Coordinates of C-alpha atoms in Angstrom, one line a residue:
M43 CA -39.1 7.7 -26.3
G44 CA -42.4 8.9 -27.5
R45 CA -42.7 11.9 -29.8
K46 CA -44.5 14.6 -31.6
M47 CA -42.3 15.8 -34.4
W48 CA -40.5 18.9 -35.2
M49 CA -37.6 18.8 -37.6
G50 CA -36.8 19.4 -41.2
A51 CA -34.6 21.1 -43.7
L52 CA -34.5 24.9 -43.9
V53 CA -35.7 26.3 -47.2
L54 CA -35.4 30.0 -46.6
A55 CA -32.2 32.0 -46.6
A56 CA -33.4 33.8 -43.5
L57 CA -33.7 30.5 -41.6
L58 CA -30.3 29.3 -42.9
A59 CA -28.8 32.4 -41.2
V60 CA -29.8 31.0 -37.8
T61 CA -28.9 27.3 -38.3
A62 CA -26.5 25.6 -36.0
C63 CA -23.3 25.2 -37.8
G64 CA -21.7 28.6 -37.5
G65 CA -19.0 29.9 -35.2
G66 CA -19.5 32.2 -32.3
E67 CA -22.2 32.5 -29.7
A68 CA -25.7 31.5 -30.9
Q69 CA -28.2 34.3 -30.5
P70 CA -32.0 34.4 -31.1
P71 CA -33.1 36.2 -34.2
S72 CA -34.3 39.7 -33.5
G73 CA -37.9 40.4 -34.1
P74 CA -39.8 43.5 -35.0
D75 CA -40.9 44.0 -31.4
E76 CA -37.9 45.5 -29.6
A77 CA -39.4 44.6 -26.2
G78 CA -39.6 40.9 -27.1
P79 CA -42.3 38.5 -26.0
Q80 CA -44.1 39.1 -22.7
P81 CA -44.2 36.6 -19.9
G82 CA -46.2 33.5 -20.8
V83 CA -46.5 34.6 -24.4
S84 CA -46.5 31.9 -27.0
V85 CA -43.5 32.0 -29.4
T86 CA -44.8 31.8 -33.0
D87 CA -42.0 33.5 -35.0
P88 CA -40.7 30.8 -37.4
A89 CA -37.1 32.1 -37.1
V90 CA -37.1 31.9 -33.3
L91 CA -38.6 28.5 -33.3
A92 CA -36.1 27.3 -35.9
W93 CA -33.2 28.8 -33.8
L94 CA -34.4 27.0 -30.6
W95 CA -35.0 23.8 -32.4
E96 CA -31.8 23.6 -34.4
D97 CA -29.4 25.1 -31.9
Y98 CA -30.7 23.5 -28.7
L99 CA -33.8 21.3 -28.7
Y100 CA -33.1 18.8 -31.5
G101 CA -29.9 17.5 -29.8
S102 CA -31.8 16.9 -26.6
I103 CA -33.9 14.1 -28.0
F104 CA -31.2 11.5 -28.1
T105 CA -29.1 12.9 -25.2
L106 CA -30.9 14.6 -22.3
G107 CA -34.2 13.0 -23.5
N108 CA -32.7 9.5 -22.7
G109 CA -32.1 10.4 -19.1
R110 CA -34.2 11.4 -16.1
D111 CA -36.3 14.4 -15.4
F112 CA -34.4 17.1 -13.6
D113 CA -34.9 20.5 -11.8
A114 CA -31.8 22.6 -11.1
A115 CA -33.8 24.7 -8.6
A116 CA -34.2 21.5 -6.5
G117 CA -30.6 20.5 -6.9
E118 CA -31.5 17.8 -9.5
L119 CA -29.3 17.8 -12.7
P120 CA -29.2 15.6 -15.8
Y121 CA -27.1 12.4 -15.8
R122 CA -23.4 13.1 -16.4
Y123 CA -23.4 11.0 -19.5
S124 CA -26.4 12.7 -21.0
A125 CA -24.8 16.1 -20.3
L126 CA -21.5 15.0 -21.9
E127 CA -23.3 13.7 -25.0
Y128 CA -25.3 16.9 -25.3
A129 CA -22.3 19.1 -25.0
V130 CA -20.5 17.2 -27.8
W131 CA -23.5 17.5 -30.0
Y132 CA -23.8 21.3 -29.3
L133 CA -20.1 21.8 -30.0
V134 CA -20.2 19.9 -33.3
M135 CA -23.4 21.4 -34.6
N136 CA -23.0 25.0 -33.4
D137 CA -19.2 25.3 -33.2
P138 CA -19.1 28.1 -30.7
E139 CA -15.3 27.7 -30.4
G140 CA -14.6 27.8 -34.1
M141 CA -12.9 24.4 -34.1
F142 CA -14.2 23.0 -37.3
D143 CA -13.1 24.4 -40.6
P144 CA -15.1 23.1 -43.6
A145 CA -12.2 24.0 -45.9
T146 CA -9.8 21.5 -44.2
A147 CA -9.1 18.1 -45.7
E148 CA -8.6 16.6 -42.2
P149 CA -12.0 15.5 -40.9
F150 CA -10.7 14.5 -37.4
V151 CA -10.3 17.4 -34.9
A152 CA -9.2 17.1 -31.3
L153 CA -12.0 17.9 -28.8
P154 CA -10.2 19.2 -25.7
D155 CA -11.5 17.8 -22.4
E156 CA -11.7 21.2 -20.8
T157 CA -13.9 22.5 -23.7
V158 CA -16.3 19.7 -23.5
A159 CA -16.5 20.1 -19.7
E160 CA -17.0 23.8 -19.9
W161 CA -19.8 23.6 -22.4
A162 CA -21.5 20.8 -20.5
R163 CA -21.5 23.1 -17.4
R164 CA -22.8 26.1 -19.5
L165 CA -25.6 24.1 -21.2
T166 CA -26.7 21.8 -18.4
G167 CA -25.1 22.9 -15.1
V168 CA -23.4 19.5 -14.8
E169 CA -19.7 19.3 -13.7
L170 CA -18.2 16.4 -15.7
G171 CA -14.9 16.1 -13.9
S172 CA -12.3 14.1 -15.7
I173 CA -13.2 12.5 -19.0
D174 CA -12.2 8.9 -19.7
Y175 CA -12.4 8.2 -23.4
A176 CA -12.6 4.4 -23.2
R177 CA -15.6 4.8 -21.0
D178 CA -17.3 8.0 -22.1
Y179 CA -16.9 7.7 -25.9
E180 CA -16.6 4.0 -26.5
Y181 CA -20.1 3.8 -28.1
S182 CA -19.7 6.8 -30.3
S183 CA -19.0 6.1 -34.0
V184 CA -17.7 9.6 -34.7
F185 CA -14.6 9.3 -32.5
A186 CA -11.2 8.0 -33.7
S187 CA -10.5 4.8 -31.9
G188 CA -8.5 5.4 -28.7
E189 CA -8.1 9.1 -29.4
N190 CA -9.9 12.3 -28.3
R191 CA -10.6 13.3 -31.9
I192 CA -13.9 13.6 -33.6
D193 CA -14.9 13.1 -37.2
W194 CA -17.0 16.3 -37.1
S195 CA -18.1 16.1 -40.8
Q196 CA -19.5 12.6 -40.3
A197 CA -21.1 13.7 -37.0
R198 CA -22.9 16.6 -38.7
Q199 CA -24.1 14.3 -41.4
S200 CA -25.3 11.5 -39.1
W201 CA -26.9 14.1 -36.7
G202 CA -28.6 15.9 -39.5
I203 CA -31.4 18.1 -38.2
T204 CA -35.0 17.6 -39.3
P205 CA -37.0 20.8 -39.5
Y206 CA -39.1 21.7 -36.5
T207 CA -42.2 21.6 -38.7
E208 CA -41.7 17.9 -39.5
N209 CA -41.6 14.6 -37.8
T210 CA -38.3 13.2 -36.5
P211 CA -37.0 9.6 -36.7
W212 CA -38.0 9.3 -33.0
S213 CA -41.6 10.4 -33.7
I214 CA -40.9 13.5 -31.6
R215 CA -42.0 16.9 -32.7
L216 CA -41.9 20.4 -31.3
D217 CA -45.3 21.2 -29.8
E218 CA -45.2 24.7 -28.4
V219 CA -42.8 27.2 -27.0
T220 CA -43.4 30.1 -24.6
H221 CA -41.0 32.8 -23.5
D222 CA -41.0 34.6 -20.1
A223 CA -38.9 37.7 -20.7
Q224 CA -39.1 38.7 -17.0
A225 CA -37.6 35.4 -15.8
G226 CA -35.4 35.0 -18.9
T227 CA -36.6 31.6 -19.7
Y228 CA -38.0 29.6 -22.6
T229 CA -40.4 26.7 -22.0
A230 CA -40.6 24.2 -24.8
R231 CA -42.7 21.1 -25.1
L232 CA -41.8 18.2 -27.3
A233 CA -44.5 15.7 -28.1
H234 CA -43.9 12.0 -28.7
Y235 CA -46.6 10.5 -31.0
V236 CA -47.8 7.0 -31.1
R237 CA -49.1 7.5 -34.6
S238 CA -49.1 10.2 -37.2
G239 CA -51.9 11.6 -39.3
D240 CA -55.5 12.4 -38.4
D241 CA -55.6 9.8 -35.7
A242 CA -52.3 10.8 -34.1
R243 CA -52.1 10.4 -30.4
V244 CA -49.5 11.7 -28.0
N245 CA -47.7 9.1 -25.9
R246 CA -46.0 11.6 -23.7
M247 CA -44.7 15.2 -23.6
F248 CA -41.2 16.4 -22.6
E249 CA -41.3 19.9 -21.2
Y250 CA -37.9 21.7 -21.0
T251 CA -37.1 24.9 -19.4
L252 CA -34.1 26.8 -20.8
R253 CA -32.6 29.8 -19.0
E254 CA -30.9 32.7 -20.9
T255 CA -27.3 33.2 -19.9
E256 CA -24.4 35.2 -21.3
D257 CA -23.0 32.4 -23.4
A258 CA -26.0 30.2 -24.3
L259 CA -29.3 28.9 -23.2
Q260 CA -29.0 26.5 -20.3
F261 CA -31.3 23.5 -19.7
V262 CA -32.5 23.9 -16.1
A263 CA -35.5 21.6 -15.9
R264 CA -37.1 18.7 -17.7
R265 CA -40.6 17.3 -16.9
T266 CA -42.2 14.3 -18.5
I267 CA -46.0 14.7 -18.9
I268 CA -48.1 11.6 -19.5
P269 CA -51.5 12.5 -21.1
D270 CA -54.7 11.3 -19.5
I271 CA -55.9 8.4 -21.7
S272 CA -58.4 7.0 -19.3
D273 CA -61.1 7.5 -21.9
L274 CA -59.1 5.5 -24.4
V275 CA -57.7 2.5 -22.5
S276 CA -57.8 0.9 -19.1
I277 CA -54.5 -0.4 -17.6
E278 CA -54.2 -3.2 -15.1
Y279 CA -50.9 -3.1 -13.3
C280 CA -49.2 -6.5 -13.1
G281 CA -45.6 -5.4 -12.5
Q282 CA -43.4 -6.4 -9.7
E283 CA -41.3 -3.9 -7.7
L284 CA -37.8 -5.0 -6.9
D285 CA -35.6 -4.0 -3.9
A286 CA -33.6 -1.1 -5.1
G287 CA -31.0 -1.8 -2.4
A288 CA -30.5 -5.3 -3.7
V289 CA -30.2 -4.2 -7.3
G290 CA -27.8 -1.5 -6.4
A291 CA -25.6 -3.9 -4.3
A292 CA -25.4 -6.3 -7.2
L293 CA -24.4 -3.6 -9.6
K294 CA -21.9 -2.1 -7.1
G295 CA -24.1 1.0 -6.8
E296 CA -23.8 1.8 -10.5
L297 CA -27.5 2.1 -11.1
E298 CA -26.9 5.2 -13.2
R299 CA -25.1 3.0 -15.7
F300 CA -28.0 0.7 -16.2
S301 CA -28.5 -0.3 -19.8
Y302 CA -31.2 -3.0 -20.3
T303 CA -32.7 -6.2 -19.0
I304 CA -33.3 -9.7 -20.3
R305 CA -35.9 -11.9 -18.6
V306 CA -35.7 -15.7 -18.5
G307 CA -38.5 -17.3 -16.4
D308 CA -38.4 -15.8 -13.0
V309 CA -34.8 -14.5 -13.4
M310 CA -34.1 -11.0 -14.7
F311 CA -30.7 -10.3 -16.1
V312 CA -29.5 -6.7 -15.9
R313 CA -26.8 -5.3 -18.1
H314 CA -25.1 -2.0 -17.6
W315 CA -22.4 0.1 -19.2
P316 CA -18.7 -0.8 -18.6
V317 CA -16.9 -0.4 -15.3
R318 CA -13.2 -0.4 -14.6
N319 CA -12.1 -4.0 -13.8
E320 CA -10.6 -4.9 -10.5
S321 CA -7.0 -5.1 -11.9
D322 CA -7.5 -1.6 -13.3
T323 CA -6.2 -2.7 -16.7
G324 CA -9.4 -2.1 -18.8
Y325 CA -13.2 -2.3 -18.7
D326 CA -15.6 -5.1 -18.0
Y327 CA -19.2 -5.5 -19.0
V328 CA -21.3 -6.6 -16.1
L329 CA -24.3 -8.9 -16.3
A330 CA -26.2 -9.4 -13.0
G331 CA -29.0 -11.8 -12.3
Y332 CA -32.0 -11.4 -10.0
D333 CA -34.5 -13.9 -8.8
M334 CA -37.7 -11.9 -9.0
A335 CA -39.6 -14.5 -6.9
A336 CA -37.2 -14.1 -4.1
D337 CA -36.5 -10.4 -4.8
A338 CA -32.8 -11.0 -4.4
P339 CA -29.6 -11.0 -6.6
I340 CA -28.3 -14.4 -7.6
G341 CA -24.9 -13.4 -8.9
R342 CA -23.0 -11.4 -11.4
I343 CA -20.4 -12.0 -14.1
E344 CA -18.0 -9.6 -15.7
L345 CA -17.5 -10.2 -19.4
E346 CA -14.8 -8.9 -21.8
E347 CA -17.3 -8.5 -24.6
Q348 CA -19.3 -5.4 -25.2
N349 CA -22.0 -7.3 -27.0
L350 CA -24.4 -9.8 -25.4
Y351 CA -27.0 -11.2 -27.8
G352 CA -29.2 -13.0 -25.4
V353 CA -29.6 -15.3 -22.4
R354 CA -31.3 -18.7 -22.6
A355 CA -32.1 -21.4 -19.9
A356 CA -29.6 -24.3 -20.2
E357 CA -31.1 -27.8 -20.2
D358 CA -28.9 -29.0 -17.4
G359 CA -29.3 -25.9 -15.2
G360 CA -28.0 -22.4 -15.3
W361 CA -28.0 -20.2 -18.4
L362 CA -26.5 -19.8 -21.8
L363 CA -25.0 -16.4 -22.6
L364 CA -25.0 -15.7 -26.4
L365 CA -21.7 -13.9 -27.2
P366 CA -20.2 -12.8 -30.5
D367 CA -17.8 -15.8 -30.9
R368 CA -19.1 -18.4 -28.4
V369 CA -21.8 -19.5 -26.0
M370 CA -20.9 -19.4 -22.3
Q371 CA -22.8 -21.5 -19.9
V372 CA -23.0 -20.3 -16.3
D373 CA -24.5 -22.0 -13.3
A374 CA -27.2 -20.8 -11.0
G375 CA -24.8 -18.5 -9.2
M376 CA -23.5 -16.9 -12.5
K377 CA -20.2 -18.9 -12.4
P378 CA -18.8 -20.1 -15.7
V379 CA -19.3 -23.8 -16.4
R380 CA -18.2 -24.3 -20.0
E381 CA -17.8 -22.5 -23.4
I382 CA -19.1 -23.6 -26.8
E383 CA -17.2 -22.2 -29.7
L384 CA -19.5 -20.9 -32.5
P385 CA -19.3 -22.8 -35.8
A386 CA -18.1 -20.5 -38.6
P387 CA -21.4 -20.1 -40.3
V388 CA -23.1 -19.2 -37.0
A389 CA -20.4 -16.7 -36.0
A390 CA -20.7 -15.1 -39.5
S391 CA -24.4 -14.3 -38.7
R392 CA -23.2 -11.9 -36.0
D393 CA -26.1 -11.2 -33.6
S394 CA -28.7 -13.2 -35.5
Y395 CA -28.5 -16.6 -33.9
D396 CA -29.9 -18.7 -31.1
C397 CA -28.6 -21.8 -29.3
M398 CA -30.4 -25.0 -28.3
A399 CA -30.8 -25.6 -24.6
D400 CA -28.3 -28.4 -24.6
G401 CA -25.8 -26.5 -26.8
S402 CA -26.0 -29.1 -29.6
G403 CA -27.4 -26.9 -32.3
F404 CA -28.1 -23.4 -33.6
V405 CA -30.5 -21.5 -35.7
Y406 CA -29.0 -18.5 -37.5
M407 CA -29.3 -16.2 -40.5
R408 CA -27.3 -16.8 -43.7
G409 CA -28.1 -13.9 -45.9
G410 CA -31.8 -13.9 -46.1
D411 CA -32.2 -17.6 -45.2
L412 CA -33.0 -19.0 -41.7
M413 CA -30.8 -22.0 -41.2
L414 CA -30.5 -24.8 -38.7
L415 CA -27.1 -26.4 -37.8
R416 CA -27.1 -29.6 -35.9
D417 CA -24.6 -32.5 -35.8
G418 CA -22.5 -30.7 -38.4
E419 CA -25.4 -30.6 -40.9
E420 CA -27.1 -27.4 -42.2
K421 CA -30.8 -27.3 -43.1
L422 CA -32.7 -24.4 -44.7
L423 CA -35.8 -23.6 -42.6
C424 CA -37.2 -20.7 -44.6
S425 CA -36.2 -17.7 -46.7
S426 CA -36.9 -14.0 -46.2
P427 CA -40.1 -12.9 -48.1
P428 CA -39.7 -11.3 -51.5
V429 CA -39.7 -7.6 -52.0
S430 CA -43.2 -6.3 -51.3
R431 CA -45.5 -4.6 -53.8
Y432 CA -44.7 -1.3 -51.9
G433 CA -41.0 -1.7 -52.6
Y434 CA -39.9 -2.6 -49.1
E435 CA -37.4 -5.4 -48.6
L436 CA -38.4 -7.7 -45.8
F437 CA -35.9 -9.8 -44.0
I438 CA -35.6 -12.1 -41.0
R439 CA -33.5 -11.2 -38.0
Y440 CA -33.0 -12.3 -34.4
P441 CA -34.3 -15.9 -34.6
E442 CA -35.3 -17.4 -31.2
L443 CA -36.0 -21.0 -30.3
I444 CA -39.1 -21.2 -28.2
R445 CA -39.0 -24.9 -27.4

């Protein structure tokens, strides 16, 4: 998402005192004015801004920020998965329950379901219900495989907080904060920048409203604001609206689990997060196809693999699904036709390969070299450029055959 930026390391002991990694309930730093800010007053105290940023706002960028706008007053809450991810981030970084002891040699700590659910409710108002680790934590690198234990030290390191005065990896930065003491709310705007520097332009703004409660601040609203750029650019809409009912039917109503799309000609393939398979023995990864010209689903297939590297049109009809260890050809109705096992050098390239339309050859990466494999013979097509004069190492990835 777009971003103005707002993070960085704390350099003053006074700011360190309000960082996120301590036990107990997080409270805003006290200011010299006992009455606190008045309604609508801009918050400028660096200690208060740092507290809001480090304890609450930073973690919203890659959790709540990846979901939809919401307004608790209108009965609209964040997505369940966004709320769960935010609750985990808050627990790890702030440790309000005192679960993580820096002195311990054991980095993995159990994260009780009820604790995660309770803090999700306190922080977002979302009721998580039961937590399924295979589904809810499968994509998290900080959880022990198949267990409800978190490597909290690794998590804190990987989620390291950029100071609110600096740009973040997402080009999002804290823009402004106001406090309404009468309503007991903070309103914070995060700006997503297209560029930085003197010619920086804001792509969009995310405005969050946080309500003061007994235990913590609670996110009660998010609003996305798109700046008026009519004086900078003109946009001609050329998109195509799809029938939401048809899309929902093909995905068994699981639109909330939508992940990404791949377009091949007039067909759009939609991928979504795993769902329980029909035999109730594990999870499948669904790929559904839509004919955009007819505005109707053409079929769906449930794959065992989490990773899908691409979809290509097959020479004799249907499509080729690029998977980690093979290429699967499906027909026009998404039914399997045949499978092509990846040759060892192609499989070793992991996600950096493409397949010819007839399945007879591959292009792939071997180290920094772009290779062609056909009829059992390898051919070097080109090598990655040398290190640039600026010290950056350039490399080729994701090769794609265009004819």
